[in-house]
Short mmCIF file of C-alpha atoms in Angstrom, two decimals:
data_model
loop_
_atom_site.label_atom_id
_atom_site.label_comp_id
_atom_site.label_asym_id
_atom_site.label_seq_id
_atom_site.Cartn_x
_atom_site.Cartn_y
_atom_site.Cartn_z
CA UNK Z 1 168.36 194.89 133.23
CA UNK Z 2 165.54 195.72 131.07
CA UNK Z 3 166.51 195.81 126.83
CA UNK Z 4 165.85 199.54 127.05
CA UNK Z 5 167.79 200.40 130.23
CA UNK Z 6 170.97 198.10 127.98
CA UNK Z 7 170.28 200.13 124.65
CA UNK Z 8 170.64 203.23 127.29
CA UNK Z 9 174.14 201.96 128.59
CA UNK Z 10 175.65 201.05 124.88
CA UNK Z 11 174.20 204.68 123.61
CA UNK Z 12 176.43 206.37 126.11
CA UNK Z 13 179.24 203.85 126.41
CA UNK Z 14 179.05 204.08 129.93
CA UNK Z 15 182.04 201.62 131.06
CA UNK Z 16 181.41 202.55 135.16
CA UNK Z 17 179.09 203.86 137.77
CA UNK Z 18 177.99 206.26 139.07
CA UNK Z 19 177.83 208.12 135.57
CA UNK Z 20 176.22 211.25 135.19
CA UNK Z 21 175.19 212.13 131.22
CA UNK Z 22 174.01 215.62 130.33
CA UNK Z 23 172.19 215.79 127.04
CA UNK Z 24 170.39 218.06 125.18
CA UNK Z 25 166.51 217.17 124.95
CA UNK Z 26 165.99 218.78 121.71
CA UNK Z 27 168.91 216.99 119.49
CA UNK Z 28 169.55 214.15 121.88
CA UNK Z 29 173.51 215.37 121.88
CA UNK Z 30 175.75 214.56 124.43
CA UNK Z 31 176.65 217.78 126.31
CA UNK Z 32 178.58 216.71 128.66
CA UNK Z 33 179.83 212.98 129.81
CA UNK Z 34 181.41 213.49 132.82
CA UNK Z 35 178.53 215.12 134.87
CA UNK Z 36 180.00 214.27 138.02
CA UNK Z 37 182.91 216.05 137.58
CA UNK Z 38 180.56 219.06 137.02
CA UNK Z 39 178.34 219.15 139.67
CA UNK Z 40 181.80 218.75 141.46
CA UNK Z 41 183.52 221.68 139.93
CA UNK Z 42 179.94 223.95 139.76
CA UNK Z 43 177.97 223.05 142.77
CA UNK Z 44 176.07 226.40 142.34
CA UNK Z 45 175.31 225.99 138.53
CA UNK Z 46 177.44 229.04 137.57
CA UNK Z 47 178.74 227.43 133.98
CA UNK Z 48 175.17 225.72 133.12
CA UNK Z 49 174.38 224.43 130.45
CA UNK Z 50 177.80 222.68 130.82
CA UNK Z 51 178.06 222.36 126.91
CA UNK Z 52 181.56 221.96 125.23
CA UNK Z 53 184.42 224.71 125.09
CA UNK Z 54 186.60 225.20 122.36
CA UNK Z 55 189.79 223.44 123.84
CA UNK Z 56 191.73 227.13 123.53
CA UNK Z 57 189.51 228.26 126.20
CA UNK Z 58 189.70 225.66 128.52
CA UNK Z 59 192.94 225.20 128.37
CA UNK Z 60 193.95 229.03 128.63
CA UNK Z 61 196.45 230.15 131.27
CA UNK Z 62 200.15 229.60 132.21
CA UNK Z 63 201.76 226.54 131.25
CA UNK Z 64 204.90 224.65 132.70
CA UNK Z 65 208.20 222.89 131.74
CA UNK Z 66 210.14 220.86 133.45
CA UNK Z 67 212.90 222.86 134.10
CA UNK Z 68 210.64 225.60 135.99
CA UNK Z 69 209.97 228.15 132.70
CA UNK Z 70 206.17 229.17 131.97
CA UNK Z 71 204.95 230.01 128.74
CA UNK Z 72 201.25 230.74 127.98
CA UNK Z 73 198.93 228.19 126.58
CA UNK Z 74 198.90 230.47 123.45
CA UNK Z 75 202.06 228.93 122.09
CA UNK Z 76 200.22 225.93 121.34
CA UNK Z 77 198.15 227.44 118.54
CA UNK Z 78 199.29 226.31 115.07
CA UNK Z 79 200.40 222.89 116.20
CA UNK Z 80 199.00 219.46 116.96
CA UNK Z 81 198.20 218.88 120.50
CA UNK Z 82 198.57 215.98 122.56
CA UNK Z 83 196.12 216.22 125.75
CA UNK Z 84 198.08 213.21 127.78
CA UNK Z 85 195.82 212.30 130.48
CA UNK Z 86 198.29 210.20 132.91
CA UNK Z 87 199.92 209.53 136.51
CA UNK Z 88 203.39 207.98 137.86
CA UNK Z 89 201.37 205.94 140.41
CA UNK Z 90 199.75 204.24 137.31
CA UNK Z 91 202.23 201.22 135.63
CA UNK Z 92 200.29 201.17 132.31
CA UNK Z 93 201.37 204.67 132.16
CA UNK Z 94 204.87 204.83 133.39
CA UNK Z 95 204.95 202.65 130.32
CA UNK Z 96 203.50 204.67 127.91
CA UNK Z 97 205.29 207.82 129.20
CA UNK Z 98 208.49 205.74 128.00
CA UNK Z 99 207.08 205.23 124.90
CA UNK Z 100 205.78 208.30 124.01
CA UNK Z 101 209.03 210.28 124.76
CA UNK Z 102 210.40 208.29 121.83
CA UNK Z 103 207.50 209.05 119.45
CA UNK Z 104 207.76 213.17 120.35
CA UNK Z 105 211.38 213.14 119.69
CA UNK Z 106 210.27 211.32 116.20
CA UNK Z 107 208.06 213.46 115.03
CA UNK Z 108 209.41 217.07 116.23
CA UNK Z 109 212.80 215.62 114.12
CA UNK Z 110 210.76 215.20 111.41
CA UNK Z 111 210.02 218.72 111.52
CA UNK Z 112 206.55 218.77 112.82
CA UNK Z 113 204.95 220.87 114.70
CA UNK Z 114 203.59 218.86 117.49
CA UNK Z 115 203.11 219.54 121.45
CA UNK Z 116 202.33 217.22 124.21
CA UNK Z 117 200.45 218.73 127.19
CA UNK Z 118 200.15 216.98 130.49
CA UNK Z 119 197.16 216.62 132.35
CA UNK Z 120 198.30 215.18 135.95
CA UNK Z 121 196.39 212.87 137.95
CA UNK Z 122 199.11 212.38 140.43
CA UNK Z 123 197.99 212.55 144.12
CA UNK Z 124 201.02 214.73 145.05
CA UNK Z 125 202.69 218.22 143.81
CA UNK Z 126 205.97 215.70 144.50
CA UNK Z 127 205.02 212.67 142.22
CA UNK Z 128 203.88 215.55 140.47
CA UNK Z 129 207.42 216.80 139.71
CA UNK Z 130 209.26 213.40 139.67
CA UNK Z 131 206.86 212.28 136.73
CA UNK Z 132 207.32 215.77 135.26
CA UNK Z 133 210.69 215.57 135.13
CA UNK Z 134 211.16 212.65 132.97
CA UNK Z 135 208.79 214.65 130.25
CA UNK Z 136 210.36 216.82 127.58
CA UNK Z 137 207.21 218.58 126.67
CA UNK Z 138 204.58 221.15 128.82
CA UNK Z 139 201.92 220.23 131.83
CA UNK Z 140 199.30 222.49 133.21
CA UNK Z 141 200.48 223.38 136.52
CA UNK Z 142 199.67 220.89 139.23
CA UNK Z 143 198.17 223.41 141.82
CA UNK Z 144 195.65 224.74 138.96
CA UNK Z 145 193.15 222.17 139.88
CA UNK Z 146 190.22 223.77 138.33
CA UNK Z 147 191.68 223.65 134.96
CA UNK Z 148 192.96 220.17 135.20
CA UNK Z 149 189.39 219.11 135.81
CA UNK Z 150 188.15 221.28 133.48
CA UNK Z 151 189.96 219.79 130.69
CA UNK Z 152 189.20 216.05 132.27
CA UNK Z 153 185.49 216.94 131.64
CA UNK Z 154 186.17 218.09 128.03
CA UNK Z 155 187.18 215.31 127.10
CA UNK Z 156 185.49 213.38 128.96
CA UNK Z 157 187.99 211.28 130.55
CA UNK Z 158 187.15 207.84 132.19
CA UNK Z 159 190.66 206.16 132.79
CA UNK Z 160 194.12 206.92 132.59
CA UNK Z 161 196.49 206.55 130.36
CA UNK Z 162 195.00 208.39 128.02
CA UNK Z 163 196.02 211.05 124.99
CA UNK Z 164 193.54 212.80 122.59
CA UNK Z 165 195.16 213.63 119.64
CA UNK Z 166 193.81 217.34 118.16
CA UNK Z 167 194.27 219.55 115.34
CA UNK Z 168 195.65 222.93 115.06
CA UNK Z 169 192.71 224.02 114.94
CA UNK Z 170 191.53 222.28 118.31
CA UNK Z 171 189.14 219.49 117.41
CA UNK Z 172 189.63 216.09 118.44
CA UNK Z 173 191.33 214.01 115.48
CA UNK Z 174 191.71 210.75 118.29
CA UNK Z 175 190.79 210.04 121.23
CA UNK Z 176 192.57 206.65 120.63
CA UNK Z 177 196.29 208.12 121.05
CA UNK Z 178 197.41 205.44 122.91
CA UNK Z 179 196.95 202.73 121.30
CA UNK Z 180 198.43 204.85 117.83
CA UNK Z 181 201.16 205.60 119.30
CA UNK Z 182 202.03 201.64 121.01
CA UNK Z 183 201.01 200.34 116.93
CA UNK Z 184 203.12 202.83 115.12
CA UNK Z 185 206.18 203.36 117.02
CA UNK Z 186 208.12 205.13 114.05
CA UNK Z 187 205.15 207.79 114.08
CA UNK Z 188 204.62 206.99 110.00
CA UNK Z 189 201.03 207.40 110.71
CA UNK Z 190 201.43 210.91 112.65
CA UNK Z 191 198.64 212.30 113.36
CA UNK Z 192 197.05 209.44 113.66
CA UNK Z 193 193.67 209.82 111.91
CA UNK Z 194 191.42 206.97 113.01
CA UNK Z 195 190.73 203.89 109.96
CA UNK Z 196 187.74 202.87 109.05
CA UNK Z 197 189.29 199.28 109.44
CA UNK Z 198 191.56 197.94 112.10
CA UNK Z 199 194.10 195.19 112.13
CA UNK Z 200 193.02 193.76 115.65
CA UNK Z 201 196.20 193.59 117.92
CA UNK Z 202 197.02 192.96 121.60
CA UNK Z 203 197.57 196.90 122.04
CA UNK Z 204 194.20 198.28 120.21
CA UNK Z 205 191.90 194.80 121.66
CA UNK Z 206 191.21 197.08 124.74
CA UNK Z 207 189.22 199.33 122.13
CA UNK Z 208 186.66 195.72 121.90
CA UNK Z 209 185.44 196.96 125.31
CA UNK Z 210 184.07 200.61 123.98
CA UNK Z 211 180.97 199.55 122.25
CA UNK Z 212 179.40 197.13 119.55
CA UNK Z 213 182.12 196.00 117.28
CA UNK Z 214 182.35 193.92 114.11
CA UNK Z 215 185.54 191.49 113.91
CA UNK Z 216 186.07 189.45 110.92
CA UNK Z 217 188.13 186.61 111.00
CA UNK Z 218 190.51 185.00 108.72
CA UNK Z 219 193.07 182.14 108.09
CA UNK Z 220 196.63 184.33 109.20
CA UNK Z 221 198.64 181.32 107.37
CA UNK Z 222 197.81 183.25 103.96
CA UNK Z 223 199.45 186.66 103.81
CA UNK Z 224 196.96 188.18 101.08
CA UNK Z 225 193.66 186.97 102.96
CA UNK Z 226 193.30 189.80 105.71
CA UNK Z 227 193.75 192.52 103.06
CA UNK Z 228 191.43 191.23 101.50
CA UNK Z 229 189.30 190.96 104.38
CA UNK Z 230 189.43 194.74 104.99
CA UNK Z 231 188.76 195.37 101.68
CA UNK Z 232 186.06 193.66 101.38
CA UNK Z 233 184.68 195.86 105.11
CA UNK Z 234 185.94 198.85 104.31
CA UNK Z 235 183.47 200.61 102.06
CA UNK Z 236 180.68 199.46 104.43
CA UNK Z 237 182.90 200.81 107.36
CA UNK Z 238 183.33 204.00 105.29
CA UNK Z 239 179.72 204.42 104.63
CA UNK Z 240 178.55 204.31 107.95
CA UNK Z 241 180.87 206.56 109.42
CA UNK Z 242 180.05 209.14 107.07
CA UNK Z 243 176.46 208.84 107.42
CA UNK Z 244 176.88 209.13 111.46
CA UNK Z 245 179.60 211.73 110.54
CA UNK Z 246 177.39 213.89 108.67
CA UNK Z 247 174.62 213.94 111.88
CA UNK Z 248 177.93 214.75 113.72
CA UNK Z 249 178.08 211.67 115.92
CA UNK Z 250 179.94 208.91 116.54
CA UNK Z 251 179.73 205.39 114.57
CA UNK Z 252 178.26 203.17 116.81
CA UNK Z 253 180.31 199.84 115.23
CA UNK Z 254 184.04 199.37 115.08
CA UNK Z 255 185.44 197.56 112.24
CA UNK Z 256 188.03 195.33 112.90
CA UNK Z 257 189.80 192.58 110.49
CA UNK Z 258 191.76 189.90 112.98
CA UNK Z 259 194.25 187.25 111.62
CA UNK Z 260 196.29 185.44 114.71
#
């Protein structure tokens, strides 16, 4: 591949293929990632220009608990959200189902206010349920199929599991949920908002594999040296994040420091 058709691929992260990228020609902002899905879901062009919708809108509509009670999507307003993008025919994310029903409990007894909202990708209303059932929070139902996608193209969603972390107010605080919640199991972190500098670990090293990324290394034998490390990248890390932040885009380096 040509350097320009490369500089394409890392500009858009695109991890698989076909991908389908809508972007607006006058900014050069990513409408819409998961173009696919659209021309899917809107084969007659209804919902052009496909931009963004405020997650309250998308997700709007009758919502589900496991023990058969609906409540509208309205009671989520006022607390953080996790969208948790997952399956039970998918190990990774029996696993992190397991995990995550431990870090809810955590942080609702800590008295926050916190949701989790499943997004199935299960290929059956039955695994459906039996996946359900082990969940103590709320799932848009599985026959709505329209908004399940809807909210898949949101966000953008390329693999499963995965959980976007959001604000009360809607907007995206991670997309990088899972790995927060496997690297801070007593939720101390809660809600999670990303660092400019990583410790690299077996559970975030599948973030390496989203773009270009800057890894220092250093001797683990001496405790102090990998603080020092990130201190020495973090105002560099900090700077360019707020100078992509400020064009309202995202950094295109991760910073990690990495000891072991």
């Amino acid at each position: 591949p040509s350097l320009l058709q490369l500089k394409l691929w890392n500009k858009y992260r695109v991890s698989n293929i076909p991908s389908l990228i809508f972007i607006d020609a006058s900014t050069g902002k990513v409408v819409c990632r998961n173009g696919l899905l659209v021309i899917r879901d809107d084969p007659e062009g209804l919902e052009f220009p496909w931009g963004p919708k405020p997650f309250s809108e998308v997700v709007a509509g009758p919502l589900l608990r496991n023990n058969g009670q609906t409540l509208d999507s309205s009671a989520l307003e006022g607390s953080h959200v996790g969208v948790y993008f997952s399956a039970h025919w998918c190990p990774p994310c029996r696993s992190l189902t397991r995990v995550l029903v431990e870090s809810y409990r955590k942080i609702k007894e800590a008295g926050q206010k916190f949701e989790i909202l499943f997004v199935s990708a299960d290929r059956s209303e039955d695994s459906f349920k039996q996946y359900f059932s082990e969940m103590p929070w709320v799932a848009v139902p599985y026959g709505d199929e329209a908004r399940r996608s809807r909210l898949n193209r949101l966000y953008g969603i390329q693999g499963i599991p995965t959980l976007i972390v959001l604000d009360p107010q809607g907007e995206v605080i991670t997309r990088q949920g899972r790995v927060e919640v496997l690297n801070d199991v007593e939720c101390r972190e809660f809600p999670w908002h990303p660092k400019p500098v990583l410790e690299l670990t077996d559970s975030n090293a599948v973030q390496l594999n989203e773009g270009p990324c800057l890894v220092l290394f250093v001797d683990s034998e001496d405790d102090g040296e990998s603080e020092a490390a990130k201190q020495l990248i973090q105002p560099i890390a900090e700077k360019i994040i707020a100078k992509y932040k400020a064009k309202d885009e995202e950094a295109p380096l991760l910073f990690f420091v990495a000891g072991e």
